[in-house]
Amino acid sequence: MKINSLLIALGLSALFLSCSDGSPAAHEKKALALIPEPVQLERGQGSFTFNENTRFVVKDNSHGPVANLLANKFMGAAGFVLSTVSETPESNYVLLTTDQGMAREAYSLAVTPNHIKITAGSYPSLVHGIQTLRQLLPAEIEMRNAPETTQWTVPSLTIEDHPRYPWRGLMLDVSRHFFDKEYIKESIDRMALFKLNVLHLHLVDDQGWRLEIKKYPKLTEVGAFRVDQEEKHWNARNTNQPGDSATYGGFYTQDDIREIVAYAQMHGISVMPEIEMPAHVTSAVAAYPEYSCKGTPVAVPSGGIWPITDIYCAGKESTFAFLEDVMMETMTLFPFEYIHVGGDEATKTNWETCPDCQRRMREEGLANTEELQSYFIKRMERFLSSKGRTLVGWDEILEGGLPAGATVMSWRGIQGGWEASKEGHDVIMTPGTVYLNHYQGEPDYEPIAFGGYEPLNKVYAFDPVVDSMSVAQKEHVLGSQANLWSEYVTNNEESEYMLFPRVTALSEGLWTPKEKKDWAAYAAKIPALFERLEAMNVTYARSAYAVTAKSKLTETGGIAVSLANEFPESSIRYALNEAPLTKESPIYTAPLKLEGTTTVKAAVFENGEIVGDTLVKHFNFHKAVGATVQYDPIYSKRYQGTGADNLVNVFRGSKNFHDGQWQAWLEDDALLTLDLGRPKTFSSVAVGAMENQGSGIYYPTGIKVMVSEDGKTFREVGRLERPHQDNGFVNLETFKVIFDELTAQYIKVEVTNLAHPPTGGSCFIFLDEVLVE
Ligand code: ACM
Ligand code: ZN
């Protein structure tokens, strides 16, 4: 991509803004790459340079920790011990001060050659100011032992800044996989750098309870550990029995939590605990089965369970006594106003038959189990609000009636949030777009992820308010947060990879005024962002630089392949067949016209180097390309691929079943009749298929091939049987039926659907191509 020319363009516009007041020439000005982009920024003359004599000046001792945040970076990178004083020296200082007249999260930053001054509305906004200063320093500030020649220079400027939304969060799921205290603290430092201000810890789920509760020690003794089946796919792990050796897990002691919360406070960040209820609590039921309806002992599951039926009993008073005790200890540890109680995905079949739950429904006049869930959450809401706290829940808490003071976190799209804001409730919008456990690039090129597809530009474009909201509704939208569910995120590096750079795109989207939000300008900052992340030793994804390909059949029986990537202007080079892909390869400018079997390689180049993954696509011009295909029955409305030509268009599907290249049949077998247009000679017919059993997609169990000369009388020439095998991973395979060479114009392919898997439900078959050779 033309990052350099964009950088120059931005630098020039800054020059035009400031030239009139006599600032230096463009070549003296390095473009700034602040993320999030500030509200107002004006460049000045000259610069300020830190050295070992630079002092932080604070007039209020409680601001000392803000100075330390940057002083600690200097200690690590430069070995300077920058001390904090209360008297303002003549020069060479950074003054931190608050102004009660400013909005709570607003700050201003003025850099002159003589000194730097940060003025802010509160402690957290003072942190915003210091983090902006951190980003203005060279990336080496992030290093341990930076090169001695580093100039610690910051350009003269003034910034006036404040956020667009007050809630700019990050949720870490520490239940599905446990992340230790050190990683949480590193994450807090990174959140602060990008001005995110709420850390949501998903402390409870089926697969692990992660918070020490003194009154209920088994929650962590039992609930925090599970049988280690990490080598198996999440959804293909065996059911454990109570008492099985449980070695995978961990939890935060109350001291750990106090340390995390204090560290977050120092960084101007609030920590919101999530204590799930009534479902997603198998770990708690494993520890204390008496709080479930059946009271039957269970083990902590090692992987996915669905549906979630073993939930807290809503009838027994003891359940509420237990939860109130848990909440009391939780509130002592987490001073933040907001407490998340989950509320999502409860399958209430046990409530239908449990005598205690049924009695509760009669006594309370509840018509159904939705209303019983509403009773449950309302009761917790009254408890929390009596302690001065605000309950947050996933949008399921709307069902059966929303508690008066609740804030809704809308995850099943934004509809729940839309409705709750209509009812006058505050909402936080976290639809799939900000589910950073979803793929950020083509699944074929990415580590295994949850599914979905939320590339960088989509996350950047996300706005938690929509035009269909009234002004009053919009005011109830507090903001959004990145949710990183960790079924497939097993360690720190994988977590960082999913978060970066996407979380920085969300941060800009939630902070920067709508008028200043600009994908091309953000894209221009990515090289500087990556340089800083590297200095910080953060693993990040280059997926945004990946090239994607699309193709169309042409009139002449060939295909036209178009290449693209996420950036508005990028330099894609390509090579065909055996030719190596180098900086001398042709630049892609228009769709590539292919008339025969070809391998296309393509990548984004910058400064003569490949910056992302190299796309390698093989286009096989087999003998059915362009054939007419009749379907019996027709493919699913939901998965139509490219329509009539999908199975004979050369172009293959990816592991993303939403990529528009797959046709699907639910439960039905697919009978495909191909007319090749004229008699052709061939000796195999192959069918491209996907398996993604977690999403209900199974390989065919059989493929039968029949041919005909006249299109009326068909004879079988070969078949293939493939009995069902359990497999949690997503795979692609081309199943080939081989026979003696023959000549025919018509082919019938019967593709057999497993229809119903052993685990119950229905099966899809997904097909992308029928290859005749
Ligand atoms: C959720 O993703 N179940 C809130
Ligand atoms: Zn019950």
Short mmCIF file of C-alpha atoms and ligand atoms in Angstrom, two decimals, residues 292-294 312-316 350-351 354-358, ligand 2:
data_model
loop_
_atom_site.label_atom_id
_atom_site.label_comp_id
_atom_site.label_asym_id
_atom_site.label_seq_id
_atom_site.Cartn_x
_atom_site.Cartn_y
_atom_site.Cartn_z
CA SER A 292 -28.51 -26.61 40.65
CA CYS A 293 -32.00 -28.01 40.19
CA LYS A 294 -31.03 -31.67 40.18
CA TYR A 312 -28.53 -22.56 38.98
CA CYS A 313 -31.89 -23.42 40.51
CA ALA A 314 -34.12 -20.37 40.57
CA GLY A 315 -36.46 -21.93 43.12
CA LYS A 316 -34.17 -22.61 46.09
CA ASN A 350 -34.49 -28.20 34.19
CA TRP A 351 -36.55 -25.27 35.45
CA CYS A 354 -37.83 -28.78 39.01
CA PRO A 355 -40.35 -28.71 41.90
CA ASP A 356 -38.55 -25.75 43.51
CA CYS A 357 -38.58 -23.72 40.31
CA GLN A 358 -42.21 -24.61 39.65
ZN ZN B 2 -34.82 -25.51 40.18
#
